[in-house]
CSV table of C-alpha atoms in Angstrom, one decimal:
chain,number,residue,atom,x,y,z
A,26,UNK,CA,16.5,-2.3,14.8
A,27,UNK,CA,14.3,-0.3,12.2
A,28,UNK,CA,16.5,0.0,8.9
A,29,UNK,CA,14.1,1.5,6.5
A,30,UNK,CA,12.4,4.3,8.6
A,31,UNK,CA,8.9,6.4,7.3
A,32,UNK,CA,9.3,8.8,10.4
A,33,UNK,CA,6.3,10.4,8.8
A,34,UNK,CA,2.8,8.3,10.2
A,35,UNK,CA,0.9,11.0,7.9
A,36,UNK,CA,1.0,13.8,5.8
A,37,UNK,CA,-2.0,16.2,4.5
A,38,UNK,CA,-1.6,18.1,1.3
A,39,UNK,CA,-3.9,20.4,-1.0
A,40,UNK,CA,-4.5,18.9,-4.4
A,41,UNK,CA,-2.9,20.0,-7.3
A,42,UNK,CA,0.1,20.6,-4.8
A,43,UNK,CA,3.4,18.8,-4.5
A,44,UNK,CA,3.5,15.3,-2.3
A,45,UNK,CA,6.6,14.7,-1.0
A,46,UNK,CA,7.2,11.3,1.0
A,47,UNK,CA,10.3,10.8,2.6
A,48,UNK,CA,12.4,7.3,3.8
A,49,UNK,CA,15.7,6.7,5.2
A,50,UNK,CA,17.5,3.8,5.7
A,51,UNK,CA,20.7,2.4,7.7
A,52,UNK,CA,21.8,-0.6,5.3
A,53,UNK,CA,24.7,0.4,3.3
A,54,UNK,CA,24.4,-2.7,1.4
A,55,UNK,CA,20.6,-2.2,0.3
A,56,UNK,CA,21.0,-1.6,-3.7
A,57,UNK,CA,17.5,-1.4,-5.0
A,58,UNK,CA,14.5,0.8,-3.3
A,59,UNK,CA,10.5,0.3,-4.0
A,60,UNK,CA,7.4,2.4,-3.3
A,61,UNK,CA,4.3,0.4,-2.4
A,62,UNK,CA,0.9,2.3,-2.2
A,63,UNK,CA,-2.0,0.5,-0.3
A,64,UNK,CA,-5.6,1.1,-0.2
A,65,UNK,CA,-7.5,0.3,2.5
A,66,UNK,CA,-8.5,-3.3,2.4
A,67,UNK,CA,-6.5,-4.2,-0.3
A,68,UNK,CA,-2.8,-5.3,-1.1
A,69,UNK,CA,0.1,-2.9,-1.6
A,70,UNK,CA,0.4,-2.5,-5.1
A,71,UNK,CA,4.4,-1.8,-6.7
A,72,UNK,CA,4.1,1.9,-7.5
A,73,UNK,CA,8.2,2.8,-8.4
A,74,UNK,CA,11.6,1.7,-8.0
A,75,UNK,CA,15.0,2.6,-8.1
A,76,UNK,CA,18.2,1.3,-8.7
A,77,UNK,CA,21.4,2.5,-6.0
A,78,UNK,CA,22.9,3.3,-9.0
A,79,UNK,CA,20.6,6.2,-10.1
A,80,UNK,CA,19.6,9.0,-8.3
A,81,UNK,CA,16.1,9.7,-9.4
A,82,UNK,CA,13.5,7.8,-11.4
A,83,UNK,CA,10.7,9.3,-13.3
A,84,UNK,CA,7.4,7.7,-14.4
A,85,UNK,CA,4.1,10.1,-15.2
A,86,UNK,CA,3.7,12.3,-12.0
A,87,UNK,CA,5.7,10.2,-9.5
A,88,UNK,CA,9.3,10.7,-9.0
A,89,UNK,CA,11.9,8.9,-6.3
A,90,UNK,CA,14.7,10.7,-5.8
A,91,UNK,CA,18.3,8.8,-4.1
A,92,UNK,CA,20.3,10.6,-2.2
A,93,UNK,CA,23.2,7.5,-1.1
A,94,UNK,CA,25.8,9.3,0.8
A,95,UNK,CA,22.5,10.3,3.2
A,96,UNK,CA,20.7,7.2,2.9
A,97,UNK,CA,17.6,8.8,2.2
A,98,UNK,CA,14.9,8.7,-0.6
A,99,UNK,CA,12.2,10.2,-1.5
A,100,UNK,CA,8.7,10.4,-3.5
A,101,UNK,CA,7.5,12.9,-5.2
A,102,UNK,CA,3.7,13.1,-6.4
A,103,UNK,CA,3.2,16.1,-8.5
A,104,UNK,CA,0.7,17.2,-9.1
A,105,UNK,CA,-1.4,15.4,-5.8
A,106,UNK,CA,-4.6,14.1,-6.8
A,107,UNK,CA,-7.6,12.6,-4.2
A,108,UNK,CA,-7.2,9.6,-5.4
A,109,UNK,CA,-3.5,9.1,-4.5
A,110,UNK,CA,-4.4,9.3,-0.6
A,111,UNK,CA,-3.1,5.8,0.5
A,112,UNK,CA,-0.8,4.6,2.2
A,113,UNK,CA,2.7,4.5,0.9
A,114,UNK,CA,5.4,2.3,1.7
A,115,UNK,CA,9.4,2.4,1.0
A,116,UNK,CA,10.8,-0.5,0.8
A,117,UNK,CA,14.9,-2.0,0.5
A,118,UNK,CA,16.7,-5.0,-0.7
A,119,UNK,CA,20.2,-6.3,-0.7
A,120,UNK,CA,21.4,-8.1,-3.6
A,121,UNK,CA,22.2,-10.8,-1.2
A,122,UNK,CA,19.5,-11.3,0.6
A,123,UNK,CA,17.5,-13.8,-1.7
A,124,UNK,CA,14.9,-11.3,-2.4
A,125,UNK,CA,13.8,-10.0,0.6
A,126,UNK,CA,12.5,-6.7,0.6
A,127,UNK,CA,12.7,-4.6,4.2
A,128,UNK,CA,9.5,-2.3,4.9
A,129,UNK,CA,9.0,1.2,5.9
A,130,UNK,CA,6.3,1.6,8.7
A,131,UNK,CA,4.5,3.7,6.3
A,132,UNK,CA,2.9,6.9,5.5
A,133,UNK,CA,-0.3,7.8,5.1
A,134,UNK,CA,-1.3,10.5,2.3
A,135,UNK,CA,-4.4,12.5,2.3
A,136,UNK,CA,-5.1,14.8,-0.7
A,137,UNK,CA,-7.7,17.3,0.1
A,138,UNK,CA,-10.1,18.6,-3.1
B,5,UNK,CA,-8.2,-16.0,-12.6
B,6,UNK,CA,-4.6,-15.1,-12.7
B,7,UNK,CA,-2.8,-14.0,-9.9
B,8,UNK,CA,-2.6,-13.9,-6.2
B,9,UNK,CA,-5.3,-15.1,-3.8
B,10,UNK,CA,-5.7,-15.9,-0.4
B,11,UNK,CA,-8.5,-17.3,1.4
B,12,UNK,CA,-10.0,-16.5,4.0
B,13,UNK,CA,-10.5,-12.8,3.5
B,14,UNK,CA,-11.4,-12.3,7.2
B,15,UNK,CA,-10.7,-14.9,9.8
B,16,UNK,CA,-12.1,-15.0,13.8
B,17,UNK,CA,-10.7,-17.8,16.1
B,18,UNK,CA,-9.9,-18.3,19.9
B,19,UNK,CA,-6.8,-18.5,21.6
B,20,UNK,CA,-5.1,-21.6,21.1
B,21,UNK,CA,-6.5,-23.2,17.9
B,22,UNK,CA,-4.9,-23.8,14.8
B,23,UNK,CA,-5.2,-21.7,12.1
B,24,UNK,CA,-4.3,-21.9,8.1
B,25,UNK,CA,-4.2,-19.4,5.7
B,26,UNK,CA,-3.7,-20.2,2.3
B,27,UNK,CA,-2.3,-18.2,-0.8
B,28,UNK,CA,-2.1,-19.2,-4.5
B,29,UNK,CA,-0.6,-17.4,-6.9
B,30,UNK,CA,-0.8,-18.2,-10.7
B,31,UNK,CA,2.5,-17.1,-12.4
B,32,UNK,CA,4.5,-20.0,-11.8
B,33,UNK,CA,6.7,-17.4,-9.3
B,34,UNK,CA,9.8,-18.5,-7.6
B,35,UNK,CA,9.8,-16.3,-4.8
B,36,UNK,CA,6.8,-16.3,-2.2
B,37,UNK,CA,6.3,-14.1,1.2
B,38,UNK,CA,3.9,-14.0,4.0
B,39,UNK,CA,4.1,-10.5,6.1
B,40,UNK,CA,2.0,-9.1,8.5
B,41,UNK,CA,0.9,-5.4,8.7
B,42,UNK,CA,0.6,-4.0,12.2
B,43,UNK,CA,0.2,-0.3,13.3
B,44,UNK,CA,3.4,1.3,13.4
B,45,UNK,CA,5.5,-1.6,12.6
B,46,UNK,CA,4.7,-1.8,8.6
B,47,UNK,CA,4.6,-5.1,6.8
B,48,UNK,CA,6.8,-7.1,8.6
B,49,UNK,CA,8.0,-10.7,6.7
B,50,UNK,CA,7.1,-13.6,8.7
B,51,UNK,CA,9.0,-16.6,6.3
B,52,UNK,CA,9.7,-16.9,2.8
B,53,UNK,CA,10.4,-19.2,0.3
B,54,UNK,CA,12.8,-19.2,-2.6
B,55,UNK,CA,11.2,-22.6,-4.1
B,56,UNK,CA,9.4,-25.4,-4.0
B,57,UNK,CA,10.2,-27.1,-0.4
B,58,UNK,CA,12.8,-24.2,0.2
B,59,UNK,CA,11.7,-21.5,3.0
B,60,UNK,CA,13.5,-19.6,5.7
B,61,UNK,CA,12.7,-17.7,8.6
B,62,UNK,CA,11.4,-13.5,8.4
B,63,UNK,CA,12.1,-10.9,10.9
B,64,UNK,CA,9.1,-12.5,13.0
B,65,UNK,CA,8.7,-16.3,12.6
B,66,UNK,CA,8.0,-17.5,16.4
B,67,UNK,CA,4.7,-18.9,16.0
B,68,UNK,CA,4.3,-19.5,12.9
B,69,UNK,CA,4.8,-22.6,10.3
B,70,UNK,CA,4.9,-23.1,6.6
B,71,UNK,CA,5.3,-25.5,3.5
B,72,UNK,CA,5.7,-25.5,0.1
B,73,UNK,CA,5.3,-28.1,-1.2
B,74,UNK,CA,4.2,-26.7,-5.1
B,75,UNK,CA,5.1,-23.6,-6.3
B,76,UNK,CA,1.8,-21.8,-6.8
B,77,UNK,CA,0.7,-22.8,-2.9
B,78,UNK,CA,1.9,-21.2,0.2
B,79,UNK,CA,0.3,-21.9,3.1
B,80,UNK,CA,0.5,-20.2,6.8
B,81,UNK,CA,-0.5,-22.0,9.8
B,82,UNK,CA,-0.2,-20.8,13.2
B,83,UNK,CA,0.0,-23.5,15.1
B,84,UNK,CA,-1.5,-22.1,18.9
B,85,UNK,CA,-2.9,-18.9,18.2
B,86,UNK,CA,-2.8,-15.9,20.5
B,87,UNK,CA,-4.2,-12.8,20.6
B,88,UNK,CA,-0.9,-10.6,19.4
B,89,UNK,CA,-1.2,-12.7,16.0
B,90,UNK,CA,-4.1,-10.6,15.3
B,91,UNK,CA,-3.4,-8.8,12.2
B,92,UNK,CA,-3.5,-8.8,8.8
B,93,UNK,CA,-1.4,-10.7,6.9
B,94,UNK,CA,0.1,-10.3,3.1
B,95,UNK,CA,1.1,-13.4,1.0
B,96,UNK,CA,3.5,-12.2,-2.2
B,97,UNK,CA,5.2,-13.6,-4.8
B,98,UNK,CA,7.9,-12.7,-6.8
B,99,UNK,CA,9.5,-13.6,-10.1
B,100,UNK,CA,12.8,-12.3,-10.4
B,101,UNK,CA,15.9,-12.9,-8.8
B,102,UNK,CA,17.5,-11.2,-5.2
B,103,UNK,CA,17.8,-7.2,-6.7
B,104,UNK,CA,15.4,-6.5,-8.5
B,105,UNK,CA,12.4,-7.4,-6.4
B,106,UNK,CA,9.3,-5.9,-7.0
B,107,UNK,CA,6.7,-8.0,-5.5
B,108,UNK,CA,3.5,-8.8,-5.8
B,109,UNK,CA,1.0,-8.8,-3.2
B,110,UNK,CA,-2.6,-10.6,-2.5
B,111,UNK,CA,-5.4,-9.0,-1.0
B,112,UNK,CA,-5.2,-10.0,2.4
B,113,UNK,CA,-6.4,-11.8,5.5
B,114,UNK,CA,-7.7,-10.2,8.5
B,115,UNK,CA,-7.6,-12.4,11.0
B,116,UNK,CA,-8.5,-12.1,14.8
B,117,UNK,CA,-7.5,-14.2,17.7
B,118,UNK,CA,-10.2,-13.7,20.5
């Protein structure tokens, strides 16, 4: 059973426009959400986070957004630039689970010039 | 250099040999992970380990083993290799405790099991 869920495999977007990535999860207990953005043959690197006790989280051009009572998050990239086509994971932990982070299947971003 | 590492980069073996992967990370981290990425599944944690000589089973452990026996070394080892173990496979490491968990994550190995 899937309980982070990218039902997204890829999404297109102009640049300069508005990327918006989406992830929803079934865990009630998960209290703290990542984003992940991989380039090909490399390693995810930790892009954002947020605590279940926000709702959104702001750093430069990327926003996540919480919506709890939906079980859904989201990432905005605003405004999209070429080099931001990756692939992006969401990611979930429980405070309980010894660290453990649950994965999103991903989504892969491609911003066009 | 400080950090994560794993070696090899890119691995081809046969069916039924025993493989290691090895990943070394230099921050003295707690926490350390092994995934595998797989089309349509995302990364998907094989074992961890919360210590030195402390590890549990992932989602996905049947085939696989580990150790830890230091804490900057985390080795893989798949024991009888078969062809849906090809994939590529993340070791991370983590320094904080279960909530805040950002992790960090090595390159990579690609490995294929002919």
């Amino acid at each position: 059973d899937q309980q982070v869920k990218q039902n997204s495999p890829s999404l297109s977007v102009q640049e300069g426009r508005i990327s918006i990535l989406n992830c929803d999860y079934t865990n009630s207990m998960f209290d703290y959400f990542l984003w992940y953005k991989k380039y090909p043959a490399e390693g995810p690197t930790f892009l954002i986070s947020i605590s279940s006790i926000k709702d959104k989280n702001e750093d430069g051009r990327f926003t996540v957004f919480l919506n709890k009572s939906a079980k859904h998050l989201s990432l905005h990239i605003v405004p999209s630039q070429p080099g931001d086509s990756a692939v992006y994971f969401c990611a979930a932990s429980a405070y309980n689970q010894g660290g453990k982070l649950i994965f999103g299947q991903g989504t892969e971003l491609s911003v066009k010039p | 250099d400080a950090g994560i590492t794993q070696s090899p980069r890119y691995k081809i073996t046969e069916t039924g040999r025993q493989v290691t992967l090895m990943c070394h990370q230099t921050w003295s981290h707690s926490y350390m992970f092994w995934y595998r990425q797989d089309l349509g599944h995302g990364l998907r944690l094989i074992y961890y380990s919360a210590a030195a000589d402390i590890t549990d089973k992932g989602e996905v452990p049947d085939g696989y083993v580990v150790s830890r026996s230091k804490t900057e070394n985390f080795p893989l080892t798949l024991e009888s290799a078969t062809r849906s173990q090809t994939s590529v496979y993340f070791c991370a490491s983590s320094g904080r405790l279960a909530g805040v968990n950002e992790q960090f994550f090595g390159p990579g190995t690609r490995l294929t099991v002919l």
